[in-house]
CSV table of C-alpha atoms in Angstrom, one decimal:
chain,number,residue,atom,x,y,z
A,1,MET,CA,-31.4,39.5,-78.5
A,2,THR,CA,-34.1,40.3,-76.1
A,3,GLY,CA,-35.5,36.7,-76.4
A,4,GLN,CA,-32.0,35.3,-75.9
A,5,SER,CA,-31.4,37.3,-72.8
A,6,GLN,CA,-34.8,36.3,-71.3
A,7,ASP,CA,-34.7,32.6,-72.2
A,8,PRO,CA,-32.4,30.5,-70.0
A,9,GLU,CA,-30.2,27.7,-71.3
A,10,PRO,CA,-31.8,24.3,-71.7
A,11,HIS,CA,-29.8,22.7,-68.9
A,12,GLU,CA,-30.7,25.7,-66.7
A,13,GLN,CA,-34.4,25.1,-67.3
A,14,GLN,CA,-34.1,21.4,-66.2
A,15,ARG,CA,-32.5,22.4,-62.9
A,16,GLY,CA,-35.1,22.3,-60.1
A,17,PRO,CA,-35.1,23.8,-56.7
A,18,ALA,CA,-33.7,20.6,-55.1
A,19,GLU,CA,-30.5,20.9,-57.3
A,20,GLU,CA,-30.1,24.5,-56.4
A,21,GLU,CA,-30.5,23.7,-52.7
A,22,GLY,CA,-27.8,21.1,-53.1
A,23,GLU,CA,-25.5,23.6,-54.7
A,24,GLU,CA,-26.3,26.0,-51.9
A,25,GLU,CA,-25.2,23.3,-49.4
A,26,GLU,CA,-22.1,22.6,-51.3
A,27,GLU,CA,-21.2,26.3,-51.4
A,28,GLY,CA,-21.6,26.4,-47.7
A,29,ASP,CA,-24.0,29.3,-47.5
A,30,HIS,CA,-25.4,29.3,-44.0
A,31,MET,CA,-27.4,32.6,-43.8
A,32,HIS,CA,-31.1,32.5,-42.8
A,33,VAL,CA,-33.4,34.2,-45.3
A,34,SER,CA,-37.2,33.9,-45.3
A,35,VAL,CA,-39.3,35.0,-48.3
A,36,GLU,CA,-43.0,35.7,-48.1
A,37,ARG,CA,-45.2,35.1,-51.0
A,38,GLU,CA,-47.8,37.6,-52.4
A,39,ASP,CA,-50.7,35.6,-51.0
A,40,GLY,CA,-49.4,36.0,-47.5
A,41,GLN,CA,-48.3,32.4,-47.0
A,42,LEU,CA,-44.7,31.6,-45.9
A,43,GLU,CA,-42.6,29.2,-47.8
A,44,GLN,CA,-41.7,25.9,-46.4
A,45,GLU,CA,-38.7,26.0,-44.1
A,46,HIS,CA,-35.5,25.6,-46.1
A,47,PRO,CA,-32.8,23.1,-44.9
A,48,LEU,CA,-30.4,26.0,-44.8
A,49,ASP,CA,-32.4,27.6,-42.0
A,50,LYS,CA,-31.5,24.8,-39.6
A,51,ASP,CA,-27.8,25.2,-40.5
A,52,LEU,CA,-28.0,28.9,-40.1
A,53,ASP,CA,-29.6,28.5,-36.6
A,54,LYS,CA,-26.8,26.2,-35.6
A,55,ASP,CA,-24.2,28.7,-36.9
A,56,LEU,CA,-25.9,31.5,-35.0
A,57,GLU,CA,-25.8,29.4,-31.8
A,58,LYS,CA,-22.2,28.5,-32.4
A,59,GLU,CA,-21.4,32.2,-33.0
A,60,GLU,CA,-23.1,33.1,-29.7
A,61,LYS,CA,-21.0,30.5,-27.9
A,62,GLU,CA,-17.9,31.8,-29.5
A,63,GLU,CA,-18.7,35.3,-28.3
A,64,LEU,CA,-18.8,34.2,-24.7
A,65,PRO,CA,-15.6,35.4,-22.8
A,66,TYR,CA,-15.3,32.0,-21.0
A,67,PRO,CA,-17.1,29.2,-23.0
A,68,SER,CA,-16.0,26.6,-20.5
A,69,LEU,CA,-18.1,28.2,-17.7
A,70,ALA,CA,-21.8,28.3,-17.3
A,71,PRO,CA,-23.5,30.9,-19.5
A,72,VAL,CA,-26.0,31.8,-16.8
A,73,VAL,CA,-25.7,31.4,-13.0
A,74,LEU,CA,-28.1,32.2,-10.2
A,75,LEU,CA,-30.9,32.1,-12.9
A,76,ALA,CA,-30.1,35.7,-14.0
A,77,LEU,CA,-26.4,36.6,-14.3
A,78,THR,CA,-24.8,36.0,-17.7
A,79,GLN,CA,-21.1,36.2,-18.4
A,80,HIS,CA,-21.6,39.8,-19.6
A,81,SER,CA,-23.5,41.0,-16.5
A,82,PRO,CA,-21.5,43.7,-14.6
A,83,PRO,CA,-21.2,41.9,-11.2
A,84,ARG,CA,-20.0,38.7,-12.9
A,85,SER,CA,-17.8,40.3,-15.5
A,86,TRP,CA,-15.6,42.2,-12.9
A,87,CYS,CA,-12.1,41.0,-12.5
A,88,LEU,CA,-10.8,39.9,-9.1
A,89,ARG,CA,-7.0,40.1,-9.0
A,90,ALA,CA,-5.2,37.1,-7.6
A,91,ARG,CA,-2.5,39.2,-6.0
A,92,VAL,CA,-5.1,40.7,-3.6
A,93,SER,CA,-6.0,37.2,-2.4
A,94,ILE,CA,-2.3,36.2,-2.0
A,95,LEU,CA,-1.7,39.4,0.1
A,96,ALA,CA,-4.7,38.6,2.3
A,97,ILE,CA,-3.4,35.0,2.8
A,98,LEU,CA,0.1,36.3,3.8
A,99,LEU,CA,-1.5,38.8,6.2
A,100,ASN,CA,-3.5,35.9,7.7
A,101,CYS,CA,-0.3,33.9,8.2
A,102,VAL,CA,1.1,36.9,10.1
A,103,THR,CA,-2.0,37.2,12.3
A,104,LEU,CA,-1.9,33.5,13.1
A,105,GLY,CA,1.7,33.8,14.1
A,106,MET,CA,1.0,36.8,16.4
A,107,PHE,CA,-1.8,35.1,18.3
A,108,GLN,CA,-1.2,34.9,22.1
A,109,PRO,CA,-3.4,32.2,23.7
A,110,PHE,CA,-2.4,33.2,27.3
A,111,TYR,CA,-4.1,36.6,27.2
A,112,THR,CA,-7.4,35.9,25.6
A,113,ASN,CA,-11.0,36.7,26.5
A,114,PRO,CA,-14.0,34.5,26.0
A,115,LEU,CA,-14.3,35.8,22.4
A,116,GLY,CA,-10.8,34.5,21.6
A,117,CYS,CA,-9.0,37.8,21.3
A,118,CYS,CA,-6.4,39.4,23.4
A,119,ASP,CA,-7.3,41.8,26.2
A,120,ALA,CA,-4.1,43.8,25.6
A,121,ARG,CA,-4.4,46.8,23.4
A,122,ALA,CA,-1.6,45.5,21.2
A,123,CYS,CA,-3.8,42.6,20.2
A,124,ASP,CA,-6.8,44.7,19.2
A,125,CYS,CA,-5.4,45.5,15.8
A,126,VAL,CA,-4.5,41.8,15.3
A,127,CYS,CA,-8.1,40.7,16.0
A,128,ALA,CA,-9.5,43.4,13.8
A,129,LEU,CA,-7.2,42.4,11.0
A,130,ASP,CA,-8.1,38.8,11.4
A,131,ASP,CA,-11.8,39.6,11.2
A,132,GLY,CA,-11.3,41.7,8.1
A,133,ILE,CA,-9.4,38.9,6.4
A,134,PHE,CA,-12.2,36.5,7.2
A,135,ILE,CA,-14.7,38.9,5.7
A,136,PHE,CA,-12.5,39.1,2.6
A,137,PHE,CA,-12.4,35.3,2.3
A,138,ALA,CA,-16.1,35.0,2.7
A,139,GLY,CA,-16.6,37.8,0.1
A,140,GLU,CA,-14.2,36.1,-2.3
A,141,MET,CA,-16.2,32.8,-1.9
A,142,VAL,CA,-19.4,34.7,-2.8
A,143,VAL,CA,-17.8,36.4,-5.8
A,144,LYS,CA,-16.5,33.1,-7.1
A,145,MET,CA,-19.9,31.5,-6.7
A,146,VAL,CA,-21.5,34.3,-8.7
A,147,ALA,CA,-18.8,34.1,-11.4
A,148,LEU,CA,-18.5,30.3,-11.7
A,149,GLY,CA,-21.8,29.0,-10.4
A,150,VAL,CA,-22.2,26.9,-7.4
A,151,ILE,CA,-22.6,23.3,-8.6
A,152,GLY,CA,-21.5,21.5,-11.8
A,153,GLN,CA,-18.2,20.4,-13.2
A,154,SER,CA,-17.2,24.0,-14.0
A,155,GLY,CA,-18.8,25.4,-10.9
A,156,TYR,CA,-17.3,26.6,-7.7
A,157,LEU,CA,-17.7,23.3,-5.8
A,158,GLY,CA,-16.4,21.4,-8.8
A,159,ASP,CA,-12.8,22.3,-8.0
A,160,THR,CA,-11.0,20.6,-5.0
A,161,TRP,CA,-9.2,23.7,-3.9
A,162,ASN,CA,-12.5,25.7,-3.9
A,163,ARG,CA,-14.0,23.0,-1.7
A,164,LEU,CA,-11.2,23.5,0.7
A,165,ASP,CA,-11.8,27.3,0.7
A,166,PHE,CA,-15.5,26.6,1.3
A,167,PHE,CA,-14.8,24.3,4.2
A,168,ILE,CA,-12.5,26.9,5.8
A,169,VAL,CA,-15.0,29.7,5.5
A,170,ILE,CA,-17.9,27.6,6.8
A,171,VAL,CA,-15.8,26.5,9.8
A,172,GLY,CA,-14.9,30.2,10.4
A,173,MET,CA,-18.5,31.1,10.3
A,174,LEU,CA,-19.3,28.3,12.8
A,175,GLU,CA,-16.5,29.7,15.1
A,176,TYR,CA,-18.0,33.2,15.0
A,177,SER,CA,-21.5,31.9,15.6
A,178,LEU,CA,-20.5,29.9,18.7
A,179,ASP,CA,-18.5,32.7,20.4
A,180,GLY,CA,-20.0,33.5,23.9
A,181,HIS,CA,-22.0,30.3,24.2
A,182,ASN,CA,-19.6,28.6,26.7
A,183,VAL,CA,-18.5,26.1,24.0
A,184,SER,CA,-14.9,24.9,23.7
A,185,LEU,CA,-13.6,26.2,20.3
A,186,SER,CA,-10.2,24.6,20.5
A,187,ALA,CA,-11.0,21.9,17.9
A,188,ILE,CA,-12.6,24.4,15.6
A,189,ARG,CA,-9.8,26.9,15.8
A,190,THR,CA,-7.3,24.3,14.7
A,191,VAL,CA,-8.8,24.6,11.3
A,192,ARG,CA,-7.2,28.0,11.1
A,193,VAL,CA,-3.9,26.3,10.2
A,194,LEU,CA,-5.5,25.3,6.9
A,195,ARG,CA,-5.8,28.9,5.8
A,196,PRO,CA,-2.3,29.2,4.4
A,197,LEU,CA,-3.1,26.3,2.1
A,198,ARG,CA,-5.3,28.6,0.2
A,199,ALA,CA,-2.2,30.1,-1.4
A,200,ILE,CA,-1.4,26.8,-3.2
A,201,ASN,CA,-4.0,27.3,-5.9
A,202,ARG,CA,-2.9,30.9,-6.4
A,203,VAL,CA,0.7,30.1,-7.1
A,204,PRO,CA,1.1,27.9,-10.2
A,205,SER,CA,4.6,26.6,-9.2
A,206,MET,CA,3.3,25.6,-5.8
A,207,ARG,CA,0.3,24.0,-7.3
A,208,ILE,CA,2.6,21.9,-9.5
A,209,LEU,CA,4.5,20.6,-6.5
A,210,VAL,CA,1.3,19.7,-4.6
A,211,THR,CA,-0.1,18.0,-7.6
A,212,LEU,CA,3.3,16.2,-7.9
A,213,LEU,CA,3.0,14.8,-4.4
A,214,LEU,CA,-0.6,13.7,-5.0
A,215,ASP,CA,0.4,12.0,-8.3
A,216,THR,CA,3.3,10.2,-6.7
A,217,LEU,CA,1.1,8.7,-3.9
A,218,PRO,CA,0.2,5.5,-6.0
A,219,MET,CA,3.8,4.9,-6.8
A,220,LEU,CA,5.0,5.7,-3.3
A,221,GLY,CA,2.5,3.2,-2.0
A,222,ASN,CA,4.7,0.4,-3.5
A,223,VAL,CA,7.8,2.0,-1.9
A,224,LEU,CA,6.0,2.3,1.4
A,225,ALA,CA,5.0,-1.4,1.2
A,226,LEU,CA,8.7,-2.3,0.6
A,227,CYS,CA,9.6,-0.1,3.6
A,228,PHE,CA,7.1,-1.9,5.8
A,229,PHE,CA,8.5,-5.2,4.7
A,230,VAL,CA,12.1,-4.0,5.7
A,231,PHE,CA,10.8,-2.6,9.0
A,232,PHE,CA,9.0,-5.9,9.8
A,233,ILE,CA,12.1,-8.1,9.0
A,234,PHE,CA,14.5,-6.0,11.0
A,235,GLY,CA,12.0,-5.5,13.8
A,236,ILE,CA,11.5,-9.3,14.2
A,237,VAL,CA,15.2,-9.8,14.3
A,238,GLY,CA,15.7,-7.1,17.0
A,239,VAL,CA,12.9,-8.5,19.2
A,240,GLN,CA,14.2,-12.0,19.0
A,241,LEU,CA,17.8,-10.9,19.9
A,242,TRP,CA,17.4,-8.0,22.4
A,243,ALA,CA,14.0,-8.2,24.0
A,244,GLY,CA,14.5,-7.0,27.6
A,245,LEU,CA,18.3,-6.6,27.4
A,246,LEU,CA,18.3,-2.8,27.5
A,247,ARG,CA,16.8,-3.0,31.1
A,248,ASN,CA,19.9,-4.6,32.5
A,249,ARG,CA,21.5,-2.7,35.4
A,250,CYS,CA,24.1,-3.4,38.1
A,251,PHE,CA,22.4,-3.8,41.5
A,252,MET,CA,23.9,-4.0,44.9
A,253,GLY,CA,23.7,-7.3,46.8
A,254,GLU,CA,21.2,-7.7,49.6
A,255,ASP,CA,23.9,-8.8,52.0
A,256,VAL,CA,25.8,-5.5,51.6
A,257,LYS,CA,22.6,-3.5,52.2
A,258,MET,CA,21.8,-5.4,55.4
A,259,LYS,CA,25.4,-5.1,56.7
A,260,TYR,CA,26.0,-1.5,56.0
A,261,ASN,CA,23.8,1.6,56.0
A,262,VAL,CA,23.8,2.6,52.4
A,263,THR,CA,20.5,4.3,52.1
A,264,PHE,CA,22.2,7.3,50.5
A,265,LEU,CA,23.0,5.2,47.4
A,266,SER,CA,20.5,4.3,44.6
A,267,GLY,CA,19.4,0.7,44.1
A,268,TYR,CA,21.5,0.3,41.0
A,269,TYR,CA,24.5,2.1,39.5
A,270,ARG,CA,23.8,5.4,37.7
A,271,PRO,CA,26.6,7.3,36.0
A,272,GLU,CA,24.5,10.5,36.3
A,273,VAL,CA,21.6,11.7,38.4
A,274,THR,CA,19.2,11.2,35.4
A,275,ASP,CA,18.9,7.9,33.5
A,276,ASP,CA,19.5,9.4,30.0
A,277,HIS,CA,22.8,7.6,29.6
A,278,PRO,CA,22.5,4.4,31.7
A,279,PHE,CA,25.2,1.8,32.4
A,280,ILE,CA,23.8,-1.3,30.6
A,281,CYS,CA,25.5,-4.4,31.7
A,282,SER,CA,25.8,-7.8,30.2
A,283,MET,CA,24.7,-10.9,32.0
A,284,GLU,CA,26.9,-14.0,32.4
A,285,ARG,CA,25.2,-15.9,29.5
A,286,GLU,CA,25.7,-13.0,27.1
A,287,ASN,CA,28.9,-11.7,25.5
A,288,GLY,CA,28.4,-8.0,25.9
A,289,MET,CA,31.1,-5.4,26.2
A,290,LEU,CA,30.3,-4.2,29.7
A,291,ARG,CA,30.2,-6.1,33.0
A,292,CYS,CA,29.4,-5.0,36.5
A,293,SER,CA,33.1,-5.3,37.2
A,294,ASP,CA,33.6,-2.4,34.8
A,295,VAL,CA,31.7,0.0,37.0
A,296,PRO,CA,34.1,3.0,37.7
A,297,ARG,CA,35.2,4.0,41.1
A,298,ARG,CA,33.3,6.4,43.3
A,299,ARG,CA,34.4,10.0,43.1
A,300,VAL,CA,34.0,12.4,46.0
A,301,ALA,CA,35.1,16.1,45.7
A,302,GLY,CA,37.2,15.3,42.7
A,303,THR,CA,39.0,12.4,44.4
A,304,TYR,CA,38.5,8.7,43.4
A,305,CYS,CA,37.8,6.5,46.4
A,306,SER,CA,39.7,3.2,46.8
A,307,LEU,CA,38.8,1.9,50.3
A,308,THR,CA,36.5,-1.0,51.0
A,309,ALA,CA,33.9,-1.0,53.7
A,310,GLU,CA,36.0,-3.4,55.8
A,311,GLU,CA,39.1,-1.2,55.5
A,312,ALA,CA,37.3,2.0,56.4
A,313,GLU,CA,35.6,0.6,59.6
A,314,PRO,CA,38.7,0.4,61.8
A,315,GLU,CA,39.8,3.9,60.8
A,316,VAL,CA,36.5,5.4,61.8
A,317,ARG,CA,36.8,3.8,65.2
A,318,LEU,CA,40.4,5.1,65.8
A,319,ARG,CA,39.6,8.6,64.4
A,320,ALA,CA,36.1,9.4,65.5
A,321,ASP,CA,36.7,13.1,65.3
A,322,GLN,CA,37.8,12.9,61.7
A,323,PRO,CA,35.3,12.9,58.7
A,324,ALA,CA,34.3,9.6,57.2
A,325,PRO,CA,36.8,8.0,54.9
A,326,CYS,CA,36.3,7.8,51.1
A,327,VAL,CA,34.8,4.4,50.5
A,328,ASN,CA,34.3,3.1,47.0
A,329,TRP,CA,30.7,1.9,47.4
A,330,PHE,CA,30.3,1.4,43.6
A,331,GLN,CA,32.4,-1.8,43.8
A,332,TYR,CA,29.5,-3.5,45.5
A,333,TYR,CA,27.2,-3.1,42.4
A,334,THR,CA,27.9,-6.7,41.3
A,335,GLU,CA,24.6,-8.2,40.4
A,336,CYS,CA,23.5,-7.7,36.7
A,337,ARG,CA,19.8,-8.2,36.3
A,338,ALA,CA,16.8,-6.6,34.6
A,339,GLY,CA,15.5,-3.4,36.0
A,340,GLU,CA,12.3,-1.4,35.4
A,341,LEU,CA,13.2,1.3,32.9
A,342,ASN,CA,14.6,1.3,29.3
A,343,PRO,CA,16.9,4.1,28.0
A,344,HIS,CA,15.5,7.5,27.3
A,345,LYS,CA,12.6,7.1,29.7
A,346,GLY,CA,11.5,3.8,28.1
A,347,ALA,CA,11.4,5.0,24.5
A,348,ILE,CA,14.3,3.0,23.2
A,349,ASN,CA,14.0,-0.8,23.5
A,350,PHE,CA,13.2,-3.9,21.5
A,351,ASP,CA,10.7,-5.4,23.9
A,352,ASN,CA,8.0,-5.6,21.2
A,353,ILE,CA,7.6,-4.9,17.5
A,354,GLY,CA,6.1,-1.4,18.1
A,355,TYR,CA,9.1,-0.1,20.0
A,356,ALA,CA,11.4,-1.9,17.7
A,357,TRP,CA,10.0,0.0,14.8
A,358,ILE,CA,10.5,3.3,16.7
A,359,ALA,CA,14.2,2.4,17.2
A,360,ILE,CA,14.6,1.3,13.6
A,361,PHE,CA,13.1,4.6,12.3
A,362,GLN,CA,15.5,6.5,14.5
A,363,VAL,CA,18.4,4.5,13.1
A,364,ILE,CA,17.3,5.2,9.5
A,365,THR,CA,17.1,8.9,10.1
A,366,LEU,CA,20.7,8.7,11.3
A,367,GLU,CA,19.8,10.7,14.4
A,368,GLY,CA,21.2,9.2,17.6
A,369,TRP,CA,21.6,5.8,16.1
A,370,VAL,CA,25.1,5.4,17.6
A,371,ASP,CA,23.8,5.4,21.1
A,372,ILE,CA,21.3,2.6,20.3
A,373,MET,CA,24.1,0.5,18.7
A,374,TYR,CA,26.3,1.0,21.8
A,375,TYR,CA,23.5,0.0,24.1
A,376,VAL,CA,22.9,-3.2,22.2
A,377,MET,CA,26.6,-4.0,21.9
A,378,ASP,CA,27.1,-3.4,25.7
A,379,ALA,CA,24.2,-5.7,26.6
A,380,HIS,CA,24.5,-8.5,24.0
A,381,SER,CA,27.5,-8.8,21.7
A,382,PHE,CA,30.1,-6.7,19.9
A,383,TYR,CA,29.1,-8.2,16.6
A,384,ASN,CA,25.7,-6.5,16.7
A,385,PHE,CA,27.1,-3.7,14.6
A,386,ILE,CA,26.5,-5.9,11.6
A,387,TYR,CA,22.7,-5.5,12.1
A,388,PHE,CA,23.0,-1.7,12.1
A,389,PHE,CA,25.4,-1.7,9.2
A,390,PHE,CA,22.8,-3.5,6.9
A,391,LEU,CA,20.0,-1.5,8.4
A,392,ILE,CA,21.6,1.8,7.4
A,393,ILE,CA,22.6,0.5,4.0
A,394,VAL,CA,19.1,-0.8,3.1
A,395,GLY,CA,17.1,1.9,5.0
A,396,SER,CA,19.0,5.1,4.8
A,397,PHE,CA,20.8,4.7,1.5
A,398,PHE,CA,18.4,2.6,-0.5
A,399,MET,CA,14.8,3.2,0.6
A,400,ILE,CA,15.0,6.9,1.1
A,401,ASN,CA,16.7,7.4,-2.3
A,402,LEU,CA,14.1,5.1,-3.9
A,403,CYS,CA,11.4,7.6,-2.7
A,404,LEU,CA,13.4,10.4,-4.3
A,405,VAL,CA,13.8,8.5,-7.6
A,406,VAL,CA,10.0,8.0,-7.7
A,407,ILE,CA,9.3,11.7,-7.0
A,408,ALA,CA,11.9,12.8,-9.6
A,409,THR,CA,10.5,10.4,-12.2
A,410,GLN,CA,7.0,11.7,-11.7
A,411,PHE,CA,8.0,15.3,-11.5
A,412,SER,CA,8.9,15.7,-15.2
A,413,GLU,CA,5.6,14.1,-16.3
A,414,THR,CA,3.5,16.2,-13.9
A,415,LYS,CA,5.3,19.4,-14.8
A,416,GLN,CA,4.7,18.9,-18.5
A,417,ARG,CA,1.0,18.1,-17.9
A,418,GLU,CA,0.5,21.1,-15.6
A,419,HIS,CA,2.3,23.4,-18.0
A,420,ALA,CA,0.2,22.2,-20.9
A,421,LEU,CA,-2.9,22.7,-18.8
A,422,MET,CA,-2.0,26.2,-17.9
A,423,LYS,CA,-1.1,27.0,-21.5
A,424,SER,CA,-4.5,25.6,-22.7
A,425,GLU,CA,-6.3,27.7,-20.0
A,426,GLN,CA,-4.3,30.8,-21.1
A,427,ARG,CA,-5.0,30.1,-24.8
A,428,ALA,CA,-8.7,29.6,-24.1
A,429,ARG,CA,-8.8,32.8,-22.1
A,430,GLN,CA,-7.1,34.8,-24.8
A,431,LEU,CA,-9.0,33.3,-27.7
A,432,HIS,CA,-12.4,33.9,-26.1
A,433,GLN,CA,-12.0,37.5,-25.0
A,434,SER,CA,-14.3,40.2,-26.1
A,435,ALA,CA,-14.5,41.3,-29.8
A,436,SER,CA,-12.4,44.4,-29.2
A,437,THR,CA,-9.5,42.4,-27.7
A,438,LEU,CA,-6.9,40.8,-29.9
A,439,ALA,CA,-6.5,37.1,-29.4
A,440,SER,CA,-2.8,36.1,-29.2
A,441,ASP,CA,-1.2,32.9,-28.1
A,442,SER,CA,2.3,34.2,-28.2
A,443,GLN,CA,4.3,36.4,-25.9
A,444,PRO,CA,4.2,40.1,-26.6
A,445,GLY,CA,6.8,41.2,-29.2
A,446,SER,CA,7.9,44.5,-30.4
A,447,CYS,CA,5.6,47.4,-31.3
A,448,TYR,CA,5.7,46.7,-35.0
A,449,GLU,CA,4.9,43.0,-34.5
A,450,GLU,CA,1.9,44.0,-32.4
A,451,ILE,CA,0.7,46.5,-35.0
A,452,ILE,CA,1.0,43.9,-37.8
A,453,ARG,CA,-0.7,41.3,-35.7
A,454,TYR,CA,-3.5,43.7,-34.9
A,455,LEU,CA,-3.9,44.6,-38.6
A,456,ALA,CA,-4.1,41.0,-39.5
A,457,HIS,CA,-6.8,40.5,-36.9
A,458,LEU,CA,-8.8,43.4,-38.4
A,459,GLY,CA,-8.4,42.0,-41.9
A,460,ARG,CA,-9.6,38.5,-40.8
A,461,LYS,CA,-12.5,40.1,-39.1
A,462,ALA,CA,-13.4,42.2,-42.1
A,463,TRP,CA,-13.2,39.2,-44.4
A,464,ARG,CA,-15.6,37.2,-42.2
A,465,ARG,CA,-18.1,40.1,-42.3
A,466,LEU,CA,-17.8,40.5,-46.1
A,467,SER,CA,-18.2,36.7,-46.6
A,468,ARG,CA,-21.4,36.8,-44.6
A,469,CYS,CA,-22.7,39.7,-46.6
A,470,LEU,CA,-22.0,38.0,-49.9
A,471,ALA,CA,-23.6,34.8,-48.6
A,472,LEU,CA,-26.6,36.7,-47.5
A,473,THR,CA,-26.9,38.5,-50.9
A,474,SER,CA,-26.4,35.3,-52.9
A,475,THR,CA,-28.9,33.3,-50.8
A,476,HIS,CA,-31.5,36.1,-51.1
A,477,LEU,CA,-31.1,36.2,-54.9
A,478,ARG,CA,-31.4,32.5,-55.3
A,479,ARG,CA,-34.5,32.4,-53.1
A,480,VAL,CA,-36.1,35.1,-55.1
A,481,CYS,CA,-35.2,33.4,-58.3
A,482,THR,CA,-36.8,30.2,-57.1
A,483,CYS,CA,-40.0,32.0,-56.2
A,484,LEU,CA,-40.2,33.7,-59.7
A,485,LYS,CA,-39.5,30.4,-61.5
A,486,GLU,CA,-42.5,28.9,-59.7
A,487,ARG,CA,-44.7,31.7,-61.0
A,488,GLY,CA,-43.3,31.6,-64.5
A,489,GLY,CA,-41.1,34.7,-64.3
A,490,ALA,CA,-37.8,33.2,-65.1
A,491,GLY,CA,-36.9,36.0,-67.5
A,492,ARG,CA,-37.2,38.7,-64.9
A,493,CYS,CA,-35.4,36.5,-62.4
A,494,GLY,CA,-32.5,36.1,-64.8
A,495,GLY,CA,-32.3,39.8,-65.4
A,496,ARG,CA,-32.2,40.6,-61.7
A,497,ALA,CA,-29.6,38.0,-61.1
A,498,GLY,CA,-27.5,39.5,-63.9
A,499,ARG,CA,-27.8,43.0,-62.5
């Protein structure tokens, strides 16, 4: 029985080290074990050693809290180093951004000293708060550089919003460094308006909206091209039909000016002192709705005048001690010709394609478009309303809604992509926490569910450790068995393996 226990089976004697190594690879044992011979020489490196090294490197990567970030930054700080492993709450950053918006709104430019702060005591706290917020922003930038690294795809400057924060902080430093050097800082201080944009990256829903607008730009480019085409067509039509017509005014004849002293009257008829709502007449060759004969009578002290200059002259001679009679001087505005100004201080006209686009844009916005239509109808033709009818249908009701359709179509796709991205980031953050933290991809449930989930996590962790121990023991025994077989001690090897 002793001989039978010591002698291996025939097929076991024929198995060499190569076959055992193949079985080890098939069984998936990846533990690194080195055996030293009695003569002091190490055995040749086993193929399992390379696999075990790879597994160890993989385990080290899995132990990183944030595998997507650089393992080491600034040549010394790892992800477990205390300054880098501290948590910076996003709510603190949002609070600082909101306070910065308040300080920007309370800034008073009329009571500032050369340093840019108010001389009044009420502004001292605002300036101090603004300086403190800037220091916080600069410190936040340094902390993020330490945590993420400076360069690289996963570094601080690899993100667009972080580059915006970096630009704002650098410009702020430039502003503080140039104070008191007799340098105009107006252009630099305008960058302060970009500070509220820092809140976009902190609020996920706002980030989705901004990403949506950026994603819709290529599709909106086609819509804007269509809008430009519509503007160009309607602008050319307007210039060809109404160029210079909105300058038409009713002027007084030169013979009347030479015969009577009418210096107290303006050169052309004005319904009001200002020229915001002018009386635009139609020339003889046009079919407009207003003629110079439609100029209303002159009104003095609430009374409409009806006398002509010829009728009033004899009365003045007979009653020299009486005040001047009420003469309707407006009836002498009989010449309709082009003047110098267009309506609304020259802003509304169709003299060239540029001003025509301004008028078309105002019509599409449906703000004050009725006045523009009335001006054109008074100067040219009643049937010009057809132009504005089609312009509002195509511009206001079609093109603007087309932009909304493009944005709504892109919104669902962008929202799904951003939500998937945020979920993946949250999942990666949860799965790569420290070993003492339970990785969970679901929302917190009841107390019993959390206990069961935690126990399952502990069971999986214990099973992994037990599997590693068993693999280590099995690999060690096989390596020892191989060593003994080479020396002719197969019987002792078999006995140890049995025990």
